Short mmCIF file of C-alpha atoms and ligand atoms in Angstrom, two decimals:
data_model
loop_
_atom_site.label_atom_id
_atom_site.label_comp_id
_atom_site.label_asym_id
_atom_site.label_seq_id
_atom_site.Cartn_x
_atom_site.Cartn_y
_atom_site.Cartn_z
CA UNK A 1 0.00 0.00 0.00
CA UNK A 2 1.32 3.63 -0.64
CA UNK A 3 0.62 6.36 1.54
CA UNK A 4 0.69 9.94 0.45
CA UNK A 5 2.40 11.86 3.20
CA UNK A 6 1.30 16.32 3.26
CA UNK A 7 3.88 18.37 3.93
CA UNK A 8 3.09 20.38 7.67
CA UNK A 9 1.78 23.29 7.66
CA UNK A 10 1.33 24.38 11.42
CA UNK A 11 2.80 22.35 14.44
CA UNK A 12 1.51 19.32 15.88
CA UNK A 13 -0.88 19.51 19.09
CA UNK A 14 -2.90 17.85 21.16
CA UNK A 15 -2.76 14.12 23.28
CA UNK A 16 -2.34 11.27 22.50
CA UNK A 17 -2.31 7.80 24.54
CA UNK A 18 -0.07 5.40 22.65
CA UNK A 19 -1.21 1.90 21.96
CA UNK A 20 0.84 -1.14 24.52
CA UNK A 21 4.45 -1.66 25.27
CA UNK A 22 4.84 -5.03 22.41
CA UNK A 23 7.70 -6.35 24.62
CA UNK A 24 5.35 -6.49 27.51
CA UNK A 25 2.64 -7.61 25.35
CA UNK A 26 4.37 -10.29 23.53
CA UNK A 27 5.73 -11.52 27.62
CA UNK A 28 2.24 -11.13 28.88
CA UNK A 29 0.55 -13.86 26.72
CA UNK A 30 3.62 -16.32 26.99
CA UNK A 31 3.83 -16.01 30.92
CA UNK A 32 -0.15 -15.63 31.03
CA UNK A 33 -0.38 -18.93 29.33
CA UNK A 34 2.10 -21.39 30.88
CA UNK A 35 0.58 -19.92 34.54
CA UNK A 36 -2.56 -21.14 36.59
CA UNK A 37 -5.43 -19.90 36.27
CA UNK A 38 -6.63 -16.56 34.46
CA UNK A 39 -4.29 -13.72 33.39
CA UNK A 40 -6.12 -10.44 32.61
CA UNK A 41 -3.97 -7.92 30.46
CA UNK A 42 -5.22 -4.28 29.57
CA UNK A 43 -4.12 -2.22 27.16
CA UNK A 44 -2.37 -4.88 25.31
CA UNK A 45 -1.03 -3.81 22.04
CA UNK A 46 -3.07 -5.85 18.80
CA UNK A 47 -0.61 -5.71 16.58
CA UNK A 48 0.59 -7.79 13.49
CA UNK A 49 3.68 -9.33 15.55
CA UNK A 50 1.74 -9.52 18.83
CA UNK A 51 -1.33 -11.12 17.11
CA UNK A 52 1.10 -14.15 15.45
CA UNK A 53 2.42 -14.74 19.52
CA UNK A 54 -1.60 -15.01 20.39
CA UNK A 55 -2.20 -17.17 17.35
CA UNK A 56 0.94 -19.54 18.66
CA UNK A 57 -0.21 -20.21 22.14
CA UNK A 58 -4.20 -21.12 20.61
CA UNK A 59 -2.27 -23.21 18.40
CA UNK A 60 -0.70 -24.85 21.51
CA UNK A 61 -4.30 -25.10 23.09
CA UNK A 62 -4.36 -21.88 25.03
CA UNK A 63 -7.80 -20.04 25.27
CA UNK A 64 -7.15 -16.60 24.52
CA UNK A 65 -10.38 -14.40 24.66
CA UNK A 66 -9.77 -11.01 23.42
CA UNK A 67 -12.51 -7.78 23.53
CA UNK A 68 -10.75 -4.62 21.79
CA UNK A 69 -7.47 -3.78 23.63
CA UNK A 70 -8.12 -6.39 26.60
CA UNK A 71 -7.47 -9.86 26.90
CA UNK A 72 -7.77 -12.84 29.01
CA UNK A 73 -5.33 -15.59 28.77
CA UNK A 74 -6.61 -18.88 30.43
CA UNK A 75 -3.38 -20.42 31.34
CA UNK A 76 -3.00 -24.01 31.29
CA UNK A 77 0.03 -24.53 33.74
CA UNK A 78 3.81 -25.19 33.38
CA UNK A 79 3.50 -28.29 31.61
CA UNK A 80 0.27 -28.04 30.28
CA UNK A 81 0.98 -26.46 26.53
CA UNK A 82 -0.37 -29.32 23.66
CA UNK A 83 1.67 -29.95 20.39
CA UNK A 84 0.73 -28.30 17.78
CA UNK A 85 -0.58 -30.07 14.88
CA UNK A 86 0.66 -27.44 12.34
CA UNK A 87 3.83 -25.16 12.19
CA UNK A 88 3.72 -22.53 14.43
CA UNK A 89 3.78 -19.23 12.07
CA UNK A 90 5.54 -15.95 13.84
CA UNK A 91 5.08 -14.00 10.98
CA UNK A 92 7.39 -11.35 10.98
CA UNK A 93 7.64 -11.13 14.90
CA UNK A 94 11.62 -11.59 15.90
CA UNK A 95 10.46 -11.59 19.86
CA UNK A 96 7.44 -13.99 19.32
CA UNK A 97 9.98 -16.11 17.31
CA UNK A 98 13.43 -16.03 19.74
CA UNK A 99 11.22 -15.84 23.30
CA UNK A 100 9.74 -18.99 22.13
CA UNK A 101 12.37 -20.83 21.18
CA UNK A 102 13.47 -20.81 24.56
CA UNK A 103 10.42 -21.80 26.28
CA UNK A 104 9.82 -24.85 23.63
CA UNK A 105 12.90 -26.16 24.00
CA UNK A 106 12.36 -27.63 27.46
CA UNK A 107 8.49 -28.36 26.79
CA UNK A 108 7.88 -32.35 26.31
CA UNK A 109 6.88 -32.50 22.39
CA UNK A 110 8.30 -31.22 19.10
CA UNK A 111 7.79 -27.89 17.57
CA UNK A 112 8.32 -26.05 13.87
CA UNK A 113 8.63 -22.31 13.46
CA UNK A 114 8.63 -20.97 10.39
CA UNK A 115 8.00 -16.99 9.61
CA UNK A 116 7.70 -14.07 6.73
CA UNK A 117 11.16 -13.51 3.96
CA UNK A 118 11.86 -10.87 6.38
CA UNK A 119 11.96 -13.12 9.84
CA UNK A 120 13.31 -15.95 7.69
CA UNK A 121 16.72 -13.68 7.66
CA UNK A 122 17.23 -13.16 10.79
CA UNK A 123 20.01 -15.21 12.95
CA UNK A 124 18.66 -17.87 15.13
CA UNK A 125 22.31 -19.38 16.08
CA UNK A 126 22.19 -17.10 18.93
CA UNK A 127 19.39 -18.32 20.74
CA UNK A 128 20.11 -22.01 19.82
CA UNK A 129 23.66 -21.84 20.78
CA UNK A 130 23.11 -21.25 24.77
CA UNK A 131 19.79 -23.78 24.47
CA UNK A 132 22.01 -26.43 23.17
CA UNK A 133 24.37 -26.15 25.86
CA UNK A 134 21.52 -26.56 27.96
CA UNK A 135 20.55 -29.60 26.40
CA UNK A 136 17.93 -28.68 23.78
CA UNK A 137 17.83 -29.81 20.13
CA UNK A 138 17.16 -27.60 17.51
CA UNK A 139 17.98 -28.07 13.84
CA UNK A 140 18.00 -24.75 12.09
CA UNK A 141 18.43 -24.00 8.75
CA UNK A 142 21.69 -23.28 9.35
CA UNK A 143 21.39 -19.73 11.23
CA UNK A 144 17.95 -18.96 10.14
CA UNK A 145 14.23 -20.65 10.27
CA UNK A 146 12.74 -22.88 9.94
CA UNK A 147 13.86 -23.93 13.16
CA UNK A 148 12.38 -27.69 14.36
CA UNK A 149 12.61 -27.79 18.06
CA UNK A 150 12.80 -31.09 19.75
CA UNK A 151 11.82 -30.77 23.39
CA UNK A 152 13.38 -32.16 25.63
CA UNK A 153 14.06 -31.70 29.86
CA UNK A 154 17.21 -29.03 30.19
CA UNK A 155 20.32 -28.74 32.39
CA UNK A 156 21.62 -25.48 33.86
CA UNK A 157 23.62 -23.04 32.20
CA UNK A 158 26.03 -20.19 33.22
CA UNK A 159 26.30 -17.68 30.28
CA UNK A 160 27.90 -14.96 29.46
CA UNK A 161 26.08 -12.87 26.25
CA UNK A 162 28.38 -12.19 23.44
CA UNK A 163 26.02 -9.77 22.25
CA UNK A 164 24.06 -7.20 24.36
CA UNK A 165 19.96 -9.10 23.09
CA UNK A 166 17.06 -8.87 25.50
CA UNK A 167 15.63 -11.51 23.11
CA UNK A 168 19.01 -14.02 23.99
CA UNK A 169 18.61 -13.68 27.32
CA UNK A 170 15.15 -13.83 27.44
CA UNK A 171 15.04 -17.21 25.38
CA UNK A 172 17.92 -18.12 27.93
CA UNK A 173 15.65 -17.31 30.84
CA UNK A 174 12.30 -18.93 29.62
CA UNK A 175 14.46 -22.26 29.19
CA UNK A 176 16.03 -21.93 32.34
CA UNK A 177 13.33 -21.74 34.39
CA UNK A 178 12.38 -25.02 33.19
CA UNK A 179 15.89 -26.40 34.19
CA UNK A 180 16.68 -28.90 37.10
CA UNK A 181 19.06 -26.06 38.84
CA UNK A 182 19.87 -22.13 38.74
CA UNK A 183 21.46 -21.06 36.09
CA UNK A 184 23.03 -17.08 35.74
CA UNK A 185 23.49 -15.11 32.51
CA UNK A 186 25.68 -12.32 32.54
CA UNK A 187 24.99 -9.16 29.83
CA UNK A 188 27.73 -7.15 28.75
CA UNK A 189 25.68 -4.33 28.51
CA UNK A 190 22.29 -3.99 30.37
CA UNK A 191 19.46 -4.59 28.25
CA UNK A 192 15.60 -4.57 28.43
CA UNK A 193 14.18 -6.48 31.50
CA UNK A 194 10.72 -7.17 30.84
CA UNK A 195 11.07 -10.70 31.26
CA UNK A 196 12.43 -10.19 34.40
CA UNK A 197 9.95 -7.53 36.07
CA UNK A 198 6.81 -9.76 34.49
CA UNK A 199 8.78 -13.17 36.40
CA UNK A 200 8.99 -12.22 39.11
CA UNK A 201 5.41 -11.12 39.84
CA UNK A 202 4.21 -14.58 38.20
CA UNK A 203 6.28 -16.07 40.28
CA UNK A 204 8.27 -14.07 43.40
CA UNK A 205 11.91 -14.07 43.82
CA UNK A 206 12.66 -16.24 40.47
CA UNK A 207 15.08 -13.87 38.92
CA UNK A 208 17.88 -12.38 41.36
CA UNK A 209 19.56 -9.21 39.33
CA UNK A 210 22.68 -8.00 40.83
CA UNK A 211 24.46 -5.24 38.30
CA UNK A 212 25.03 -7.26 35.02
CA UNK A 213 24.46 -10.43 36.24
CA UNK A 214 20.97 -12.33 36.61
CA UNK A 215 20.64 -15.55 38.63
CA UNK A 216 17.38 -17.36 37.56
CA UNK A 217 15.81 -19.98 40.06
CA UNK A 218 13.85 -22.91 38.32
CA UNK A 219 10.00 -22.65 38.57
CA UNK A 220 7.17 -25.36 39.79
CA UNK A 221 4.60 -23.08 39.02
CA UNK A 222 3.19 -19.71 37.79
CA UNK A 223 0.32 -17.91 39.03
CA UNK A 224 -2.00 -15.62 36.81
CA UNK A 225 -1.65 -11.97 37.12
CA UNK A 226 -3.55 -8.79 36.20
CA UNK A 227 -1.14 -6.67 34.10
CA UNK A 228 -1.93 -3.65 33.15
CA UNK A 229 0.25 -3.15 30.02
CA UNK A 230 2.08 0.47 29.71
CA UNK A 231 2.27 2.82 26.42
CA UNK A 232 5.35 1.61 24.40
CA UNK A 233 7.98 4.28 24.99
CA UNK A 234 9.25 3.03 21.07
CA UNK A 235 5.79 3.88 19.55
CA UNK A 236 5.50 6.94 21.30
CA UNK A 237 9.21 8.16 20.52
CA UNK A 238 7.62 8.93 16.74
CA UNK A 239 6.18 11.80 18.55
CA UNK A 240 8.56 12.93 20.58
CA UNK A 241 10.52 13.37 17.64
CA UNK A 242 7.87 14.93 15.64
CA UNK A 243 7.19 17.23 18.24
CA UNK A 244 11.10 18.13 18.83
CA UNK A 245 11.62 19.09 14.96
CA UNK A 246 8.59 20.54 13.88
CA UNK A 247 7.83 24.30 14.57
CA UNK A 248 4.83 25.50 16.92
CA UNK A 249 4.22 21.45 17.99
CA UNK A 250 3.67 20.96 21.66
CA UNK A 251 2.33 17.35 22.49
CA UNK A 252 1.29 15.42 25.22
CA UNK A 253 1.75 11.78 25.31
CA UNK A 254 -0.12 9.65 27.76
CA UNK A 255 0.84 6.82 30.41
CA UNK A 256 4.10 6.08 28.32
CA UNK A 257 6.52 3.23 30.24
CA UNK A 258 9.85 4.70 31.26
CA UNK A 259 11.82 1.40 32.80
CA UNK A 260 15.08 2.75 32.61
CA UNK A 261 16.52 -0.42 30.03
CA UNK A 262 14.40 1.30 27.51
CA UNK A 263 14.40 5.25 28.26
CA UNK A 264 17.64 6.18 25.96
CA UNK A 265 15.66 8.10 23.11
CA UNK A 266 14.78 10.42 26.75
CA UNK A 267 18.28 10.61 27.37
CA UNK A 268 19.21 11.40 23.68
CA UNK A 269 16.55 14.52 23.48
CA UNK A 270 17.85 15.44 27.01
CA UNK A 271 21.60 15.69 25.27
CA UNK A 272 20.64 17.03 22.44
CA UNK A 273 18.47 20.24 24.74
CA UNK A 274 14.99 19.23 23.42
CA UNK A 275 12.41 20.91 25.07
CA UNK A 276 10.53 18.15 27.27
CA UNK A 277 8.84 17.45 30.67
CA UNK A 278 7.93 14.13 32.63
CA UNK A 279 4.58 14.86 34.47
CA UNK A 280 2.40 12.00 36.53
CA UNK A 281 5.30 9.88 37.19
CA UNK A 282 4.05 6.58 38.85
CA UNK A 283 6.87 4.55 39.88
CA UNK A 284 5.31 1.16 40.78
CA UNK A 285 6.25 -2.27 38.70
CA UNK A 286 6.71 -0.92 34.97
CA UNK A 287 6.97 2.74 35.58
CA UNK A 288 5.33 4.86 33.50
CA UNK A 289 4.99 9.24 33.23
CA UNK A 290 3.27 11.27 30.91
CA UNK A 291 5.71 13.07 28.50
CA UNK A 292 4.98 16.83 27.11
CA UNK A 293 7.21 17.84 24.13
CA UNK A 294 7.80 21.40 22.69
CA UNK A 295 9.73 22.42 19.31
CA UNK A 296 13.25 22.17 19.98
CA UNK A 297 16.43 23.21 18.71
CA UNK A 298 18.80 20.45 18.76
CA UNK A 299 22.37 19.98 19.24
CA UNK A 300 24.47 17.12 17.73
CA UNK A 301 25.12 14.06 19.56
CA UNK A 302 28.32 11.07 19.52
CA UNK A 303 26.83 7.84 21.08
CA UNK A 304 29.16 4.65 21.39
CA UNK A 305 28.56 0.91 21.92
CA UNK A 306 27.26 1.48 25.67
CA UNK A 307 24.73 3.90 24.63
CA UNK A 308 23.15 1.36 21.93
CA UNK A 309 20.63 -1.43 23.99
CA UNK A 310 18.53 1.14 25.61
CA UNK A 311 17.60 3.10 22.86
CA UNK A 312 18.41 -0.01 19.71
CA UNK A 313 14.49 0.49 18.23
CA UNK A 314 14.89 4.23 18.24
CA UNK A 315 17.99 4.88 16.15
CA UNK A 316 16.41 5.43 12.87
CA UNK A 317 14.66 8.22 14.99
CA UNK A 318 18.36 9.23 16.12
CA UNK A 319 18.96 9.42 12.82
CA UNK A 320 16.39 12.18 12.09
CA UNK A 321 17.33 14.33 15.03
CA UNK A 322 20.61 14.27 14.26
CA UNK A 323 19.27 15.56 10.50
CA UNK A 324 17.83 18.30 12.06
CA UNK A 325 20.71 19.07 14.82
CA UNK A 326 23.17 22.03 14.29
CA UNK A 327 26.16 20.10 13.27
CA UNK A 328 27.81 16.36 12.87
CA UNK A 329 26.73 13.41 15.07
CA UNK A 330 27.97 10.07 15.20
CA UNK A 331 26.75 7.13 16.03
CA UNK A 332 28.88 3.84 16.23
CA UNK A 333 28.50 0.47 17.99
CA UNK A 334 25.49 -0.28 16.63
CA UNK A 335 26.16 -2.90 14.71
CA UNK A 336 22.98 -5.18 15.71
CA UNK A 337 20.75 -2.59 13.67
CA UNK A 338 22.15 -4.35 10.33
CA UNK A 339 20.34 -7.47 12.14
CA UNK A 340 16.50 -6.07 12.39
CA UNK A 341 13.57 -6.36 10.24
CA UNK A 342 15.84 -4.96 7.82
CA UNK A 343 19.39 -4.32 7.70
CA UNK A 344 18.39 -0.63 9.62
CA UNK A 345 21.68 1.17 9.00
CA UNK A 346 21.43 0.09 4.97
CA UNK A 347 17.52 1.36 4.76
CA UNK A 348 17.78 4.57 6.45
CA UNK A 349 20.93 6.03 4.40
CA UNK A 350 18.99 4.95 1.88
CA UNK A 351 15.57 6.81 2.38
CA UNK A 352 17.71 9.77 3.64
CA UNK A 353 19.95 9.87 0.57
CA UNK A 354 16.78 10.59 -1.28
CA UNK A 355 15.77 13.23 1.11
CA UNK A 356 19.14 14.99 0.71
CA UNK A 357 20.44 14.15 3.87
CA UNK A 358 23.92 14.31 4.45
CA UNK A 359 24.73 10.89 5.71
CA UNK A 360 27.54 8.37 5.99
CA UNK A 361 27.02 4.75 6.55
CA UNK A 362 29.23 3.52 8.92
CA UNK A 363 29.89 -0.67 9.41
CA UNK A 364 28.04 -0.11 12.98
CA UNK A 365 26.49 3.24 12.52
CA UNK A 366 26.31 6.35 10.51
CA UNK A 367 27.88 9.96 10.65
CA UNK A 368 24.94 13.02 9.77
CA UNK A 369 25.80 16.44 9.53
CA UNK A 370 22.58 18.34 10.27
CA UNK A 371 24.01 21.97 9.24
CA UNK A 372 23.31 20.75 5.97
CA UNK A 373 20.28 21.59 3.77
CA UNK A 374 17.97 18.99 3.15
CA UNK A 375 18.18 18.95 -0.72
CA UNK A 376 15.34 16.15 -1.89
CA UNK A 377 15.65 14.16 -4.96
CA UNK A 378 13.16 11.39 -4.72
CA UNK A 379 9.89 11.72 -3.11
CA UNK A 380 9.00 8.12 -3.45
CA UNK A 381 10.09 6.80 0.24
CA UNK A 382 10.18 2.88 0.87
CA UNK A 383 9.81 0.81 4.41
CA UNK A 384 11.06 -2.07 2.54
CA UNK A 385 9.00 -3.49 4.56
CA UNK A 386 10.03 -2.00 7.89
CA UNK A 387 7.72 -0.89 10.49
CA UNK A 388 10.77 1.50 12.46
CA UNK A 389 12.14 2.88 8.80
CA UNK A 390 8.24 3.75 7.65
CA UNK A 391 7.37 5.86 10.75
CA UNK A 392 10.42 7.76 10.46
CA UNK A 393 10.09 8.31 6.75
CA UNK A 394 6.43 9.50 7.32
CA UNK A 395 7.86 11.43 10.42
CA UNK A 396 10.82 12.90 8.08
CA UNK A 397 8.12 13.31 5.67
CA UNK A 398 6.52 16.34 7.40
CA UNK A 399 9.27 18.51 6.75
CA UNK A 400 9.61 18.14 3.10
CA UNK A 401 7.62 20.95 1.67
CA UNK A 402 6.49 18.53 -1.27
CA UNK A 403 3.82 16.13 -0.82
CA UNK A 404 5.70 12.31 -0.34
CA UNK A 405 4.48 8.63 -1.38
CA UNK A 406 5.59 5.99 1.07
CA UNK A 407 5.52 2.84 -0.12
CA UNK A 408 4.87 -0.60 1.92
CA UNK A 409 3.24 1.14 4.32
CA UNK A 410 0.89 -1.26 5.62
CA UNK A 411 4.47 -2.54 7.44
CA UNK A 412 3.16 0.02 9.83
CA UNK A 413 1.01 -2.74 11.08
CA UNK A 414 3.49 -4.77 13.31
CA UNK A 415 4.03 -2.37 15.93
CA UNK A 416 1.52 0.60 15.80
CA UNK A 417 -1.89 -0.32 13.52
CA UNK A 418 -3.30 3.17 14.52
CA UNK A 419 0.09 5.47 13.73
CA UNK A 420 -1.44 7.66 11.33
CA UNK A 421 -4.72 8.59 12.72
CA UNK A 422 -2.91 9.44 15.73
CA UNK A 423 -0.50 11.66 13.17
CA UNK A 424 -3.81 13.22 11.91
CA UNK A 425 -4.98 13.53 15.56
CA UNK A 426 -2.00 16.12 16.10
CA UNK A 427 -2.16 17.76 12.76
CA UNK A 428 -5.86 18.13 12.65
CA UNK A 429 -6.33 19.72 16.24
CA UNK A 430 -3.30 22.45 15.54
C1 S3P B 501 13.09 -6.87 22.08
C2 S3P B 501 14.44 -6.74 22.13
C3 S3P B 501 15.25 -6.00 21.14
C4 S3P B 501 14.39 -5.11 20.27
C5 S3P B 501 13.13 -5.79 19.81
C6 S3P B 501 12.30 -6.24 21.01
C7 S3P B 501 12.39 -7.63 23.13
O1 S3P B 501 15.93 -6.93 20.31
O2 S3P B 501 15.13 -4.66 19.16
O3 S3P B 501 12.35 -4.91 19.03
O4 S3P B 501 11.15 -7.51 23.26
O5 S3P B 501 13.08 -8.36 23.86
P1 S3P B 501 17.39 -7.50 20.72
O6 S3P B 501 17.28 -7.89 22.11
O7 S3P B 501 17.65 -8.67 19.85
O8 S3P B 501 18.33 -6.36 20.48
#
């Protein structure tokens, strides 16, 4: 589908409450399921890639009822999952995919997973590298799906990450809760705990974190929970950025989670001297604030390896402040965005080549010098089938003072179905 894309006229105002957190979503159905009893979840996010993890676990015999945004999960217990009797399809879902690989590979039958061209990329070795050593079989094709997991029971492992992935340790932690003994992962960079947080309240004191190392207990049972599912700080960071680079924009965004794994994009406008405010800060489990952002003008911004985890989703959106900052930024280390739904750091120089963008692609990053004109050449952007690169071509988009066509933009879909009326929400009310 192509979307035509108006240039902005005025600023962008008004609220907005942004759609579920899909890391806490995606955790939510998986814990929700394997637990006694019934696990209520509001505000969950129905998405593309969330909707292939609820399709899994019915496929597995879990009765999922779902009314608009809220769900019930009628869990079956820790050993209670059924084989499925077809392949389990994640779609284009990388967390669905890698979080489950980890909690079939201790269940007690076999499993297939196959996904989209997209998911089919993606490296699998790993998650099945630190299962293995734990016991599990899993025959991959090579490092990609299909991957056919033969469950079986699991030993302990102690791990240390070779690469800073929520998704390796959380495939790590959903086996080893299944193991005979404790096992303890260590991260070489902190990364998102979801799977942690949402553990522990299934199941108290499971998961001991003590700096970068996590000690995980092995479970008996889970119990079902009411979760309350917060806004997705990586959905709402579209606006943010919106609102820092367009003139006359000042936007509220509601009940948006702020766990400090995943705040960085905060920490970036903070560096950079945007122009925003944290108001109705509630501190309890997930925390979660309101966030108010103003037009800004930016500064440039260097960001290294250690900066990377808590903000990895948002650096397309780096990207596009730094395109609108006052001089050269550079960011390196990232290396792991040549490994998402596309290779990230390929796509955007891309798409902001054709917005006359001056930007160098980097092996683990990319250099932009924002003093620099925009000088556009091609008003035909692409996703390529990217959720993360649309939004911040339709985002970029505003600025252009042509009308732009971005294509594929139904990829929109896995993350944030409602992006655009929410865009015409804030255009419509300034
Ligand atoms: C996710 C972890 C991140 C992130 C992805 C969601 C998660 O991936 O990019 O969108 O829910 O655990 P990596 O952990 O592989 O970097």
């Amino acid at each position: 589908m192509k979307k035509l894309i108006n240039s902005l006229n005025s600023g962008l105002n008004g609220e907005l409450l942004i759609p579920g957190d899909k890391s806490i979503s995606h955790r939510s159905i998986m814990l929700g399921s394997i637990a006694n009893g019934e696990t209520t979840i509001k505000n969950f996010l129905m998405s593309d890639d969330c909707i292939s993890t609820i399709n899994a676990f019915k496929d597995m015999g879990v009765e999922i009822e779902q009314n608009e945004n809220n769900i019930i999960v009628h869990g079956v217990g820790f050993h209670g999952l059924k084989k499925p009797n077809k392949d389990l399809d994640m779609g284009n879902s990388g967390t669905s995919t890698r979080l489950m690989m980890g909690l079939l590979a201790g269940q007690n039958f076999d499993s297939n997973l196959i996904g989209d061209n997209s998911l089919s990329k993606r490296p699998m070795k790993r998650i099945s590298t630190p299962l293995e050593q734990m016991g599990a079989q899993i025959k991959l094709n090579e490092n990609t799906l299909p991957a056919i997991i033969h469950g079986k029971s699991l030993n302990e492992i102690d791990y240390t990450l070779p690469i800073a992935s929520a998704q390796v340790k959380s495939a790590i932690i959903l086996a080893a809760i299944q193991a005979k003994n404790k096992s303890t992962i260590k991260e070489p960079i902190k990364t998102r705990n979801h799977t942690e947080l949402m553990l522990n309240t299934f199941s108290p004191n499971t998961i001991i974190t003590e700096e970068n190392t996590i000690t995980i207990n092995p479970v008996t049972q889970l119990i079902g929970q009411n979760i309350n599912v917060p806004g997705d700080i990586s959905s709402a960071a579209f606006f943010l950025v919106a609102g820092a680079i367009t003139k006359n924009s000042n936007i509220t965004l509601k009940n948006i989670g702020i766990n400090q794994t995943r705040t960085g994009i905060l920490k970036v406008l903070n560096l950079m001297g945007a122009n925003y405010t944290l108001l109705n800060q509630n501190l309890d489990g997930e925390p979660t604030a309101d966030i108010n952002i103003k037009s800004s003008s930016l500064k440039p911004i260097n960001l290294t390896e250690q900066d990377i985890p808590m903000m990895i989703d948002e650096l397309p959106l780096v990207g596009l402040l730094a395109a609108c900052a006052n001089g050269v930024s550079k960011i390196t280390g990232a290396k792991e965005l040549r490994f998402k739904e596309t290779d990230r750091i390929k796509t955007l120089v891309q798409e902001f080549k054709k917005l006359g963008i001056s930007i160098t692609e980097l092996e683990d990053g990319f250099i932009i010098d924002g003093s620099k004109n925009w000088n556009p050449t091609d008003l035909l952007l692409d996703s390529h089938g990217d959720h993360r690169i649309g939004m911040t071509m339709a985002i970029a988009a505003l600025l252009i003072k042509d009308s732009t066509t971005l294509k594929d933009s139904e990829s929109i879909n896995i993350s944030y179905p409602t992006f655009f009326n929410d865009l015409n929400k804030l255009i419509k009310t300034s």
